[in-house]
Amino acid sequence: MADTQPAVAAGTSEGKQPKSVRVVLLALMITMMLAMLDNMIVGTAMPTIVGDLGGLEHLSWVVTAYTLATAAATPIWGKLGDMYGRKATFMTSIVLFLIGSVLSGMAQNMGELIGFRAVQGLGAGGLMVGVMAIIGDLIPPRERGKYQGMMAAVMAVAMIAGPLVGGTITDHWGWRWAFYINLPLGIFSLGLISAVLHLPKKRSKAGIDYLGVILLTVGITSIVLVTTWGGTEYAWTSARIMELIGIGVAALVGFVFWQTKAAEPVVPLHIFRSRNFTLMSVIGFITGFVMFGATLFLPLYQQSVQGASATNSGLLLLPMLGAMLVTSMIAGRITTNTGRYKVFPIVGSAFMIVGLYLLSTMDTGTTRLTSGLFMAVLGLGMGCLMQITMLVAQNSVEMRDMGVASSSTTLFRTLGSSFGVAIMGALFNHRVQDVMNERAGSIGSKITEQSAQLDAASLAKLPAAAREAYQYAVSAGTHAAFVLGSVVAVVALVAAVFVKEVPLKGAGPKSEDAPAEAAPQPPVVEAV
């Protein structure tokens, strides 16, 4: 099937959005910030939470429960938006996220917190998908490039401000406000969306594909648990991991088969007949794999080897995030002006490979300036890829599949991040253990037998010889992780080469006498 174009919104061919649309975009960016800030703020508060509630042995489940629920719910929210209307579905996901936030803030023990984080995660699954799908409804593909910089800026602010805000809130207001802080932002966003967002109402006669939902949830849950537990809670070859792999594969195979039979499939398989959509899913997976691995190991390297403060860990990523922001804005503007985009996945993948390779060359003598330049190269690649993948994926499907296209692309990026953190993390830990054993003998083994990652306080207490051995080991582990990342990134470059240049429909520079592009569907937004 050839790549198709969704119809553009009527009234937007001049490239100027109604004021109401700009207000909605503000609300969407706030919601996007809400989704991205939460985990980073909560992560900073976790030591205090454990000190108050206890249950250290269940600490990982506070994050795992949220991640599992988010991943499993993501494709379901996308499909519900396509079937029953984007606005109501999106607002429901925000409300569910806020309910989970309030309950998490009220938790009296670790068990309650884990359960309430799962509720919060169910709502979070619809936040990013809702943002992307509604932008897909409001803004024609040609014009979406303009807003790439805005979305990249939100991401950069969240990653930089998250740890700082989390630390400040926890120190001055208490850890419960790490969850309550979501309320004012969420309520403000809900109010704006309720007042100014007007989308066509939908009501599907087909029922929800419950069997598809169950199979997909079981499959995704198994995959996330394998990547979360493998090499940490359980050995990769343990019976538990093998069981999860078997269950996950069986569930996903059953899901794919059932989607060919279901009246209203959760993920209609025909969207993968579009070459561009499939390639963007692959590139999105690789981008998630690389980016979340990088954001995990770069602060660790700079804290352990270069002696940076953990308090300002978000600032350590500023060279990468700044380059990503600038490149994303430039790529968006060029895409809007020309309607062409194939060059960006290719150039972005190439920069990503080079950046990861440069980062793999860092050692104990690498200066912060040098590592910052290497991060900037990686950021240039990320800026060409982060939003372009979603734009091209949405441009490759019909308007009726906008929700599942957005959710599927988001899901692939989420799964990529799970695999990236797990596989790069396992390789990093293994390399650190080996080098510590070689350089520090039995002492090195004792230092890292619990965890290959030491915080700054623990590192300062080590004897000088052991500390130097650990710094060398972290450099070796970082090298191994980024070499793997650069090899994996080659897959994204190969996929980018095969992307088909399908011109984006919508507004763009043209003379006054040029005919307007056809818009066969009715407007997807009403100005108030």
CSV table of C-alpha atoms in Angstrom, one decimal, residues 52-415:
chain,number,residue,atom,x,y,z
A,52,ASP,CA,9.5,7.7,55.5
A,53,LEU,CA,7.6,4.7,54.3
A,54,GLY,CA,10.3,2.0,54.5
A,55,GLY,CA,10.1,-1.0,52.1
A,56,LEU,CA,13.5,-0.5,50.5
A,57,GLU,CA,13.2,-4.0,49.0
A,58,HIS,CA,10.2,-2.9,47.0
A,59,LEU,CA,11.7,0.4,45.8
A,60,SER,CA,12.2,-0.6,42.2
A,61,TRP,CA,8.5,-1.4,41.9
A,62,VAL,CA,7.6,2.2,42.4
A,63,VAL,CA,9.1,2.9,39.0
A,64,THR,CA,8.3,-0.4,37.4
A,65,ALA,CA,4.6,-0.3,38.2
A,66,TYR,CA,4.4,3.2,36.6
A,67,THR,CA,6.4,2.1,33.6
A,68,LEU,CA,4.4,-1.1,33.0
A,69,ALA,CA,1.1,0.7,33.3
A,70,THR,CA,2.2,3.5,31.0
A,71,ALA,CA,3.5,1.1,28.3
A,72,ALA,CA,0.5,-1.2,28.4
A,73,ALA,CA,-2.0,1.7,28.3
A,74,THR,CA,-0.4,3.7,25.5
A,75,PRO,CA,-1.8,1.9,22.5
A,76,ILE,CA,-5.2,1.5,24.1
A,77,TRP,CA,-5.6,5.3,24.7
A,78,GLY,CA,-4.7,5.9,21.1
A,79,LYS,CA,-7.4,3.5,19.8
A,80,LEU,CA,-10.0,4.9,22.2
A,81,GLY,CA,-9.3,8.4,20.9
A,82,ASP,CA,-9.9,7.2,17.3
A,83,MET,CA,-13.1,5.4,18.3
A,84,TYR,CA,-14.8,7.8,20.7
A,85,GLY,CA,-13.2,11.2,20.2
A,86,ARG,CA,-9.9,12.7,21.0
A,87,LYS,CA,-10.9,15.4,23.4
A,88,ALA,CA,-12.9,13.3,25.9
A,89,THR,CA,-10.3,10.5,25.8
A,90,PHE,CA,-7.5,12.9,26.4
A,91,MET,CA,-9.2,14.7,29.3
A,92,THR,CA,-10.1,11.3,30.9
A,93,SER,CA,-6.4,10.3,30.8
A,94,ILE,CA,-5.4,13.6,32.5
A,95,VAL,CA,-8.1,13.1,35.2
A,96,LEU,CA,-6.9,9.5,35.8
A,97,PHE,CA,-3.3,10.8,36.0
A,98,LEU,CA,-4.2,13.4,38.6
A,99,ILE,CA,-6.2,10.9,40.7
A,100,GLY,CA,-3.2,8.6,40.7
A,101,SER,CA,-1.0,11.6,41.7
A,102,VAL,CA,-3.3,12.6,44.6
A,103,LEU,CA,-3.5,8.9,45.8
A,104,SER,CA,0.3,8.5,45.6
A,105,GLY,CA,0.8,11.6,47.7
A,106,MET,CA,-1.6,10.2,50.3
A,107,ALA,CA,0.1,6.7,50.4
A,108,GLN,CA,0.8,5.4,53.9
A,109,ASN,CA,3.1,2.5,53.0
A,110,MET,CA,5.1,1.2,50.0
A,111,GLY,CA,2.4,-1.2,48.9
A,112,GLU,CA,-0.1,1.6,48.5
A,113,LEU,CA,2.4,3.8,46.7
A,114,ILE,CA,3.1,1.1,44.2
A,115,GLY,CA,-0.6,0.5,43.5
A,116,PHE,CA,-1.3,4.2,43.2
A,117,ARG,CA,1.7,4.7,40.9
A,118,ALA,CA,0.2,2.1,38.6
A,119,VAL,CA,-3.1,4.1,38.5
A,120,GLN,CA,-1.0,7.2,37.7
A,121,GLY,CA,0.8,5.3,35.0
A,122,LEU,CA,-2.5,4.2,33.4
A,123,GLY,CA,-3.4,7.9,33.0
A,124,ALA,CA,0.2,8.8,31.9
A,125,GLY,CA,-0.2,6.4,29.0
A,126,GLY,CA,-2.7,8.7,27.4
A,127,LEU,CA,-0.9,12.0,28.0
A,128,MET,CA,1.8,12.0,25.4
A,129,VAL,CA,-0.3,10.1,22.9
A,130,GLY,CA,-3.1,12.6,23.4
A,131,VAL,CA,-0.8,15.5,22.8
A,132,MET,CA,0.7,14.1,19.6
A,133,ALA,CA,-2.7,12.9,18.2
A,134,ILE,CA,-4.4,16.3,18.9
A,135,ILE,CA,-1.6,18.2,17.3
A,136,GLY,CA,-2.0,15.8,14.3
A,137,ASP,CA,-5.7,16.8,14.2
A,138,LEU,CA,-5.2,20.5,14.6
A,139,ILE,CA,-2.1,21.2,12.5
A,140,PRO,CA,-1.6,20.0,8.9
A,141,PRO,CA,1.6,18.0,8.4
A,142,ARG,CA,3.3,20.8,6.5
A,143,GLU,CA,2.9,23.2,9.4
A,144,ARG,CA,3.8,20.8,12.2
A,145,GLY,CA,7.5,21.4,11.7
A,146,LYS,CA,7.0,24.8,13.3
A,147,TYR,CA,6.1,23.3,16.6
A,148,GLN,CA,9.0,20.9,16.8
A,149,GLY,CA,11.1,23.5,18.6
A,150,MET,CA,8.4,24.0,21.1
A,151,MET,CA,8.2,20.3,21.9
A,152,ALA,CA,11.9,20.0,22.1
A,153,ALA,CA,12.1,22.9,24.4
A,154,VAL,CA,9.6,21.3,26.7
A,155,MET,CA,11.6,18.1,26.7
A,156,ALA,CA,14.9,20.0,27.5
A,157,VAL,CA,13.3,22.0,30.3
A,158,ALA,CA,11.8,18.9,31.9
A,159,MET,CA,15.1,17.0,31.8
A,160,ILE,CA,17.1,19.9,33.2
A,161,ALA,CA,14.5,21.2,35.7
A,162,GLY,CA,13.2,17.8,36.9
A,163,PRO,CA,15.9,16.9,39.3
A,164,LEU,CA,16.3,20.5,40.5
A,165,VAL,CA,12.5,20.9,41.1
A,166,GLY,CA,12.3,17.5,42.7
A,167,GLY,CA,15.1,18.3,45.2
A,168,THR,CA,13.7,21.7,46.0
A,169,ILE,CA,10.1,20.4,46.6
A,170,THR,CA,11.3,17.5,48.7
A,171,ASP,CA,13.6,19.6,50.9
A,172,HIS,CA,11.1,22.4,51.5
A,173,TRP,CA,7.6,20.9,51.2
A,174,GLY,CA,8.1,17.2,51.7
A,175,TRP,CA,8.0,14.3,49.3
A,176,ARG,CA,4.2,14.1,49.0
A,177,TRP,CA,4.3,17.4,47.1
A,178,ALA,CA,6.4,15.7,44.4
A,179,PHE,CA,3.0,14.2,43.5
A,180,TYR,CA,0.6,17.0,44.5
A,181,ILE,CA,2.5,19.5,42.3
A,182,ASN,CA,0.8,17.8,39.3
A,183,LEU,CA,-2.6,19.1,40.4
A,184,PRO,CA,-2.3,22.8,39.6
A,185,LEU,CA,-0.6,22.1,36.2
A,186,GLY,CA,-3.2,19.4,35.3
A,187,ILE,CA,-6.2,21.4,36.4
A,188,PHE,CA,-5.0,24.5,34.4
A,189,SER,CA,-4.5,22.3,31.3
A,190,LEU,CA,-7.9,20.7,31.7
A,191,GLY,CA,-9.6,24.1,32.0
A,192,LEU,CA,-8.0,25.4,28.8
A,193,ILE,CA,-8.7,22.2,26.8
A,194,SER,CA,-12.3,22.1,28.0
A,195,ALA,CA,-12.9,25.7,27.0
A,196,VAL,CA,-11.2,26.1,23.6
A,197,LEU,CA,-10.7,22.6,22.1
A,198,HIS,CA,-13.5,21.7,19.7
A,199,LEU,CA,-13.0,18.5,17.7
A,200,PRO,CA,-15.6,16.5,15.8
A,201,LYS,CA,-17.5,14.1,18.1
A,202,LYS,CA,-17.2,10.4,17.3
A,203,ARG,CA,-19.0,7.4,18.4
A,204,SER,CA,-17.9,4.0,17.1
A,205,LYS,CA,-20.6,1.3,16.7
A,206,ALA,CA,-17.9,-1.4,17.1
A,207,GLY,CA,-17.1,-2.6,20.6
A,208,ILE,CA,-13.7,-2.5,22.3
A,209,ASP,CA,-11.4,-5.3,21.3
A,210,TYR,CA,-11.0,-6.7,24.8
A,211,LEU,CA,-9.1,-9.8,23.8
A,212,GLY,CA,-6.7,-7.7,21.8
A,213,VAL,CA,-6.2,-5.4,24.8
A,214,ILE,CA,-5.5,-8.4,27.1
A,215,LEU,CA,-3.0,-10.0,24.7
A,216,LEU,CA,-1.2,-6.7,24.1
A,217,THR,CA,-1.1,-5.9,27.8
A,218,VAL,CA,0.3,-9.3,28.7
A,219,GLY,CA,2.9,-9.1,25.9
A,220,ILE,CA,4.1,-5.6,26.7
A,221,THR,CA,4.2,-6.3,30.4
A,222,SER,CA,6.3,-9.4,29.9
A,223,ILE,CA,8.8,-7.5,27.7
A,224,VAL,CA,9.1,-4.6,30.1
A,225,LEU,CA,9.6,-7.0,33.0
A,226,VAL,CA,12.3,-8.9,31.1
A,227,THR,CA,14.2,-5.7,30.4
A,228,THR,CA,13.7,-4.4,34.0
A,229,TRP,CA,14.5,-7.6,35.9
A,230,GLY,CA,17.0,-9.2,33.5
A,231,GLY,CA,20.6,-9.1,34.9
A,232,THR,CA,19.4,-7.4,38.1
A,233,GLU,CA,16.7,-9.2,40.0
A,234,TYR,CA,17.2,-12.4,38.0
A,235,ALA,CA,20.0,-13.7,35.8
A,236,TRP,CA,19.3,-13.5,32.1
A,237,THR,CA,19.2,-17.3,31.8
A,238,SER,CA,17.0,-17.8,34.9
A,239,ALA,CA,13.8,-19.7,34.7
A,240,ARG,CA,11.8,-16.6,35.6
A,241,ILE,CA,13.2,-14.6,32.7
A,242,MET,CA,12.7,-17.5,30.3
A,243,GLU,CA,9.1,-17.9,31.4
A,244,LEU,CA,8.5,-14.2,30.8
A,245,ILE,CA,10.1,-14.3,27.4
A,246,GLY,CA,7.9,-17.3,26.5
A,247,ILE,CA,4.7,-15.6,27.8
A,248,GLY,CA,5.6,-12.4,26.0
A,249,VAL,CA,6.3,-14.0,22.6
A,250,ALA,CA,3.2,-16.1,22.8
A,251,ALA,CA,1.0,-13.2,23.7
A,252,LEU,CA,2.3,-10.9,21.0
A,253,VAL,CA,2.1,-13.6,18.3
A,254,GLY,CA,-1.5,-14.3,19.5
A,255,PHE,CA,-2.2,-10.5,19.4
A,256,VAL,CA,-0.9,-10.1,15.8
A,257,PHE,CA,-3.1,-13.1,14.7
A,258,TRP,CA,-6.1,-11.7,16.5
A,259,GLN,CA,-5.7,-8.2,15.0
A,260,THR,CA,-6.4,-9.8,11.6
A,261,LYS,CA,-9.7,-11.1,12.8
A,262,ALA,CA,-11.0,-8.3,15.2
A,263,ALA,CA,-13.8,-6.0,14.0
A,264,GLU,CA,-12.1,-3.0,15.6
A,265,PRO,CA,-8.5,-4.0,16.2
A,266,VAL,CA,-6.5,-2.1,18.9
A,267,VAL,CA,-3.6,-1.7,16.5
A,268,PRO,CA,-4.9,-2.1,12.9
A,269,LEU,CA,-2.1,-3.9,11.1
A,270,HIS,CA,-2.7,-2.1,7.8
A,271,ILE,CA,-0.9,0.9,9.1
A,272,PHE,CA,2.4,-1.1,8.9
A,273,ARG,CA,1.8,-1.6,5.1
A,274,SER,CA,3.0,2.0,4.8
A,275,ARG,CA,6.8,1.8,4.4
A,276,ASN,CA,7.4,5.1,6.0
A,277,PHE,CA,5.3,4.3,9.0
A,278,THR,CA,7.2,1.0,9.6
A,279,LEU,CA,10.6,2.7,9.1
A,280,MET,CA,9.6,5.5,11.5
A,281,SER,CA,8.7,2.9,14.1
A,282,VAL,CA,12.2,1.3,13.7
A,283,ILE,CA,13.9,4.7,13.9
A,284,GLY,CA,11.8,5.7,16.9
A,285,PHE,CA,12.7,2.5,18.7
A,286,ILE,CA,16.4,3.1,18.1
A,287,THR,CA,16.1,6.8,19.2
A,288,GLY,CA,14.5,5.7,22.4
A,289,PHE,CA,17.2,3.0,22.9
A,290,VAL,CA,20.0,5.5,22.5
A,291,MET,CA,18.6,8.6,24.2
A,292,PHE,CA,17.5,7.0,27.4
A,293,GLY,CA,20.8,5.1,27.6
A,294,ALA,CA,22.7,8.3,27.1
A,295,THR,CA,20.7,10.2,29.8
A,296,LEU,CA,21.5,7.4,32.2
A,297,PHE,CA,25.2,7.0,31.7
A,298,LEU,CA,26.3,10.6,30.9
A,299,PRO,CA,25.5,12.0,34.4
A,300,LEU,CA,26.9,8.8,36.0
A,301,TYR,CA,30.2,9.3,34.1
A,302,GLN,CA,30.5,13.0,34.9
A,303,GLN,CA,29.7,12.4,38.6
A,304,SER,CA,32.0,9.4,39.1
A,305,VAL,CA,34.9,10.3,36.8
A,306,GLN,CA,34.8,14.1,36.4
A,307,GLY,CA,33.6,14.9,40.0
A,308,ALA,CA,30.5,16.8,39.1
A,309,SER,CA,27.7,17.4,41.6
A,310,ALA,CA,24.8,15.0,41.5
A,311,THR,CA,22.5,17.9,42.7
A,312,ASN,CA,22.8,19.6,39.3
A,313,SER,CA,22.7,16.4,37.3
A,314,GLY,CA,20.2,17.8,34.8
A,315,LEU,CA,22.6,20.6,33.9
A,316,LEU,CA,25.2,18.1,32.9
A,317,LEU,CA,23.0,17.2,29.9
A,318,LEU,CA,22.7,20.9,28.8
A,319,PRO,CA,25.1,20.6,25.8
A,320,MET,CA,23.2,17.7,24.4
A,321,LEU,CA,19.7,19.2,25.1
A,322,GLY,CA,20.7,22.6,23.8
A,323,ALA,CA,22.0,21.2,20.5
A,324,MET,CA,18.9,19.1,20.3
A,325,LEU,CA,16.6,22.1,20.8
A,326,VAL,CA,18.4,24.3,18.2
A,327,THR,CA,18.5,21.5,15.6
A,328,SER,CA,14.9,20.6,16.1
A,329,MET,CA,13.8,24.2,15.6
A,330,ILE,CA,15.9,24.5,12.4
A,331,ALA,CA,14.7,21.2,11.1
A,332,GLY,CA,11.1,22.2,11.8
A,333,ARG,CA,11.3,25.5,10.0
A,334,ILE,CA,13.0,23.9,7.0
A,335,THR,CA,10.3,21.2,6.9
A,336,THR,CA,7.5,23.8,7.1
A,337,ASN,CA,9.1,26.0,4.3
A,338,THR,CA,9.9,23.2,1.9
A,339,GLY,CA,7.6,20.3,2.8
A,340,ARG,CA,10.6,17.9,2.5
A,341,TYR,CA,12.1,15.9,5.4
A,342,LYS,CA,14.0,12.8,4.2
A,343,VAL,CA,17.4,14.5,4.7
A,344,PHE,CA,16.8,14.9,8.5
A,345,PRO,CA,16.4,11.2,9.4
A,346,ILE,CA,19.6,10.5,7.4
A,347,VAL,CA,21.7,13.4,8.8
A,348,GLY,CA,20.3,12.8,12.3
A,349,SER,CA,21.2,9.1,12.3
A,350,ALA,CA,24.7,9.9,11.0
A,351,PHE,CA,25.2,12.5,13.7
A,352,MET,CA,23.9,10.0,16.3
A,353,ILE,CA,26.4,7.4,15.3
A,354,VAL,CA,29.3,9.8,15.3
A,355,GLY,CA,28.2,11.3,18.6
A,356,LEU,CA,27.9,7.9,20.3
A,357,TYR,CA,31.3,6.9,19.0
A,358,LEU,CA,32.9,10.1,20.3
A,359,LEU,CA,31.3,9.5,23.7
A,360,SER,CA,32.7,6.0,23.7
A,361,THR,CA,36.3,7.5,23.5
A,362,MET,CA,35.9,9.3,26.9
A,363,ASP,CA,38.3,8.2,29.6
A,364,THR,CA,39.5,9.3,33.1
A,365,GLY,CA,41.4,12.3,31.5
A,366,THR,CA,38.6,13.6,29.3
A,367,THR,CA,37.7,17.2,30.2
A,368,ARG,CA,34.2,18.5,30.7
A,369,LEU,CA,34.6,20.8,27.7
A,370,THR,CA,35.5,17.8,25.5
A,371,SER,CA,32.6,15.6,26.8
A,372,GLY,CA,30.3,18.6,26.3
A,373,LEU,CA,31.3,18.9,22.7
A,374,PHE,CA,30.7,15.1,22.2
A,375,MET,CA,27.3,15.4,23.8
A,376,ALA,CA,26.5,18.3,21.5
A,377,VAL,CA,27.2,16.2,18.4
A,378,LEU,CA,24.8,13.5,19.8
A,379,GLY,CA,22.2,16.3,20.5
A,380,LEU,CA,22.4,17.5,16.8
A,381,GLY,CA,21.4,14.0,15.8
A,382,MET,CA,18.6,13.7,18.3
A,383,GLY,CA,17.2,17.1,17.2
A,384,CYS,CA,16.8,15.8,13.7
A,385,LEU,CA,15.0,12.7,14.8
A,386,MET,CA,12.9,13.2,17.9
A,387,GLN,CA,9.9,15.0,16.3
A,388,ILE,CA,10.4,14.1,12.6
A,389,THR,CA,9.7,10.5,13.4
A,390,MET,CA,6.2,11.3,14.8
A,391,LEU,CA,5.5,13.8,12.0
A,392,VAL,CA,6.3,11.3,9.2
A,393,ALA,CA,4.5,8.5,10.9
A,394,GLN,CA,1.3,10.6,11.2
A,395,ASN,CA,1.7,11.8,7.6
A,396,SER,CA,1.8,8.1,6.5
A,397,VAL,CA,-1.7,7.2,7.7
A,398,GLU,CA,-5.3,8.2,7.2
A,399,MET,CA,-6.8,10.7,9.6
A,400,ARG,CA,-9.0,8.0,11.2
A,401,ASP,CA,-5.8,6.1,12.3
A,402,MET,CA,-4.1,9.2,13.7
A,403,GLY,CA,-4.5,8.0,17.3
A,404,VAL,CA,-3.1,4.5,16.8
A,405,ALA,CA,-0.3,5.9,14.7
A,406,SER,CA,0.7,8.3,17.4
A,407,SER,CA,0.4,5.6,20.2
A,408,SER,CA,2.2,3.0,18.2
A,409,THR,CA,5.1,5.4,17.5
A,410,THR,CA,5.2,6.4,21.2
A,411,LEU,CA,5.1,2.7,22.2
A,412,PHE,CA,8.0,1.8,20.0
A,413,ARG,CA,10.1,4.6,21.5
A,414,THR,CA,9.1,3.6,25.0
A,415,LEU,CA,10.0,-0.1,24.3
